[in-house]
Each structure stands twice: as structure tokens, then as C-alpha cells.
């Protein structure tokens, strides 16, 4: 699945404590969604989005945008 492949590409760049709170979301025409467990994790992920997008480009993945969404577990 594309979503899992994208997550596998960025997971090594996530801080260890943050990675446990993040999961792969859907991919659609507007981009890829990263799901996180709470607003604090979402805030940190939003700061990392430019770095994550660069990581995906370096891995050869074509993603137009990364969206961060809160989805409590």
C-alpha cells in the first residue's frame, strides 16, 4: 500500500517518542495524511512537514502535500 510505503520512508526521521503516536493515513489527489493521537503531536509534526516532504522527494516518492490530522486512539 502506498500509504504504508510513504510512512516507512519518513518513520526513521521521526523522534522515537513521536513515532509511537503517529500512523499512516490515506493518500488521495490532494496528498497524504499522517494521523496522530493528539494536538501536541500534531503541532510537532506540522513543524516537521517540510523535512518529511524532502525525505519523500529524496526517496523518489511523488507526494503533492502532507496533511496532519488528529485521530485519537
mmCIF file of C-alpha atoms in Angstrom:
data_model
loop_
_atom_site.group_PDB
_atom_site.id
_atom_site.type_symbol
_atom_site.label_atom_id
_atom_site.label_comp_id
_atom_site.label_asym_id
_atom_site.label_seq_id
_atom_site.Cartn_x
_atom_site.Cartn_y
_atom_site.Cartn_z
ATOM 1 C CA UNK A 1 0.000 0.000 0.000
ATOM 2 C CA UNK A 2 1.298 3.441 -0.941
ATOM 3 C CA UNK A 3 0.405 4.997 2.392
ATOM 4 C CA UNK A 4 2.500 2.455 4.300
ATOM 5 C CA UNK A 5 5.407 2.911 1.879
ATOM 6 C CA UNK A 6 5.317 6.667 2.481
ATOM 7 C CA UNK A 7 5.242 6.127 6.234
ATOM 8 C CA UNK A 8 8.172 3.711 6.026
ATOM 9 C CA UNK A 9 10.156 6.375 4.163
ATOM 10 C CA UNK A 10 9.637 9.058 6.830
ATOM 11 C CA UNK A 11 9.480 6.941 10.011
ATOM 12 C CA UNK A 12 13.273 6.855 10.544
ATOM 13 C CA UNK A 13 13.325 10.671 10.700
ATOM 14 C CA UNK A 14 10.663 10.910 13.418
ATOM 15 C CA UNK A 15 11.821 11.264 17.018
ATOM 16 C CA UNK A 16 11.334 7.959 18.845
ATOM 17 C CA UNK A 17 8.653 9.181 21.252
ATOM 18 C CA UNK A 18 6.771 10.845 18.422
ATOM 19 C CA UNK A 19 6.835 7.844 16.102
ATOM 20 C CA UNK A 20 4.778 5.790 18.563
ATOM 21 C CA UNK A 21 1.989 8.385 18.321
ATOM 22 C CA UNK A 22 1.862 8.538 14.512
ATOM 23 C CA UNK A 23 0.341 6.305 11.843
ATOM 24 C CA UNK A 24 -0.131 6.360 8.095
ATOM 25 C CA UNK A 25 -3.350 7.840 6.782
ATOM 26 C CA UNK A 26 -4.977 7.842 3.363
ATOM 27 C CA UNK A 27 -3.458 9.066 0.123
ATOM 28 C CA UNK A 28 -5.698 10.992 -2.259
ATOM 29 C CA UNK A 29 -5.423 13.541 -5.068
ATOM 30 C CA UNK A 30 -4.618 16.302 -2.567
ATOM 31 C CA UNK A 31 -1.741 14.463 -0.891
ATOM 32 C CA UNK A 32 -1.030 12.169 2.034
ATOM 33 C CA UNK A 33 -2.459 12.338 5.547
ATOM 34 C CA UNK A 34 -0.463 11.494 8.647
ATOM 35 C CA UNK A 35 -2.643 10.568 11.605
ATOM 36 C CA UNK A 36 -1.570 11.394 15.138
ATOM 37 C CA UNK A 37 -3.019 10.784 18.572
ATOM 38 C CA UNK A 38 -3.280 14.314 19.969
ATOM 39 C CA UNK A 39 -2.850 18.024 19.284
ATOM 40 C CA UNK A 40 0.633 18.249 20.808
ATOM 41 C CA UNK A 41 1.940 15.569 18.449
ATOM 42 C CA UNK A 42 0.170 17.292 15.548
ATOM 43 C CA UNK A 43 1.874 20.591 16.367
ATOM 44 C CA UNK A 44 5.321 18.981 16.324
ATOM 45 C CA UNK A 45 4.557 17.087 13.112
ATOM 46 C CA UNK A 46 3.456 20.290 11.396
ATOM 47 C CA UNK A 47 6.879 21.732 12.201
ATOM 48 C CA UNK A 48 8.498 18.671 10.603
ATOM 49 C CA UNK A 49 6.382 18.649 7.402
ATOM 50 C CA UNK A 50 8.986 20.428 5.203
ATOM 51 C CA UNK A 51 11.636 17.926 6.324
ATOM 52 C CA UNK A 52 9.291 14.980 5.756
ATOM 53 C CA UNK A 53 8.382 16.236 2.267
ATOM 54 C CA UNK A 54 12.084 16.496 1.421
ATOM 55 C CA UNK A 55 12.668 12.984 2.735
ATOM 56 C CA UNK A 56 9.904 11.673 0.453
ATOM 57 C CA UNK A 57 11.344 13.513 -2.554
ATOM 58 C CA UNK A 58 14.779 12.028 -1.796
ATOM 59 C CA UNK A 59 13.161 8.578 -1.638
ATOM 60 C CA UNK A 60 11.574 9.118 -5.065
ATOM 61 C CA UNK A 61 8.017 9.376 -3.769
ATOM 62 C CA UNK A 62 5.778 11.902 -5.505
ATOM 63 C CA UNK A 63 3.513 13.468 -2.874
ATOM 64 C CA UNK A 64 1.967 16.869 -3.505
ATOM 65 C CA UNK A 65 1.324 17.659 0.173
ATOM 66 C CA UNK A 66 1.375 16.179 3.654
ATOM 67 C CA UNK A 67 -1.615 16.831 5.899
ATOM 68 C CA UNK A 68 -1.504 16.219 9.651
ATOM 69 C CA UNK A 69 -4.759 15.073 11.216
ATOM 70 C CA UNK A 70 -5.600 14.296 14.831
ATOM 71 C CA UNK A 71 -7.334 10.958 15.293
ATOM 72 C CA UNK A 72 -7.497 9.967 18.958
ATOM 73 C CA UNK A 73 -6.917 6.265 19.559
#
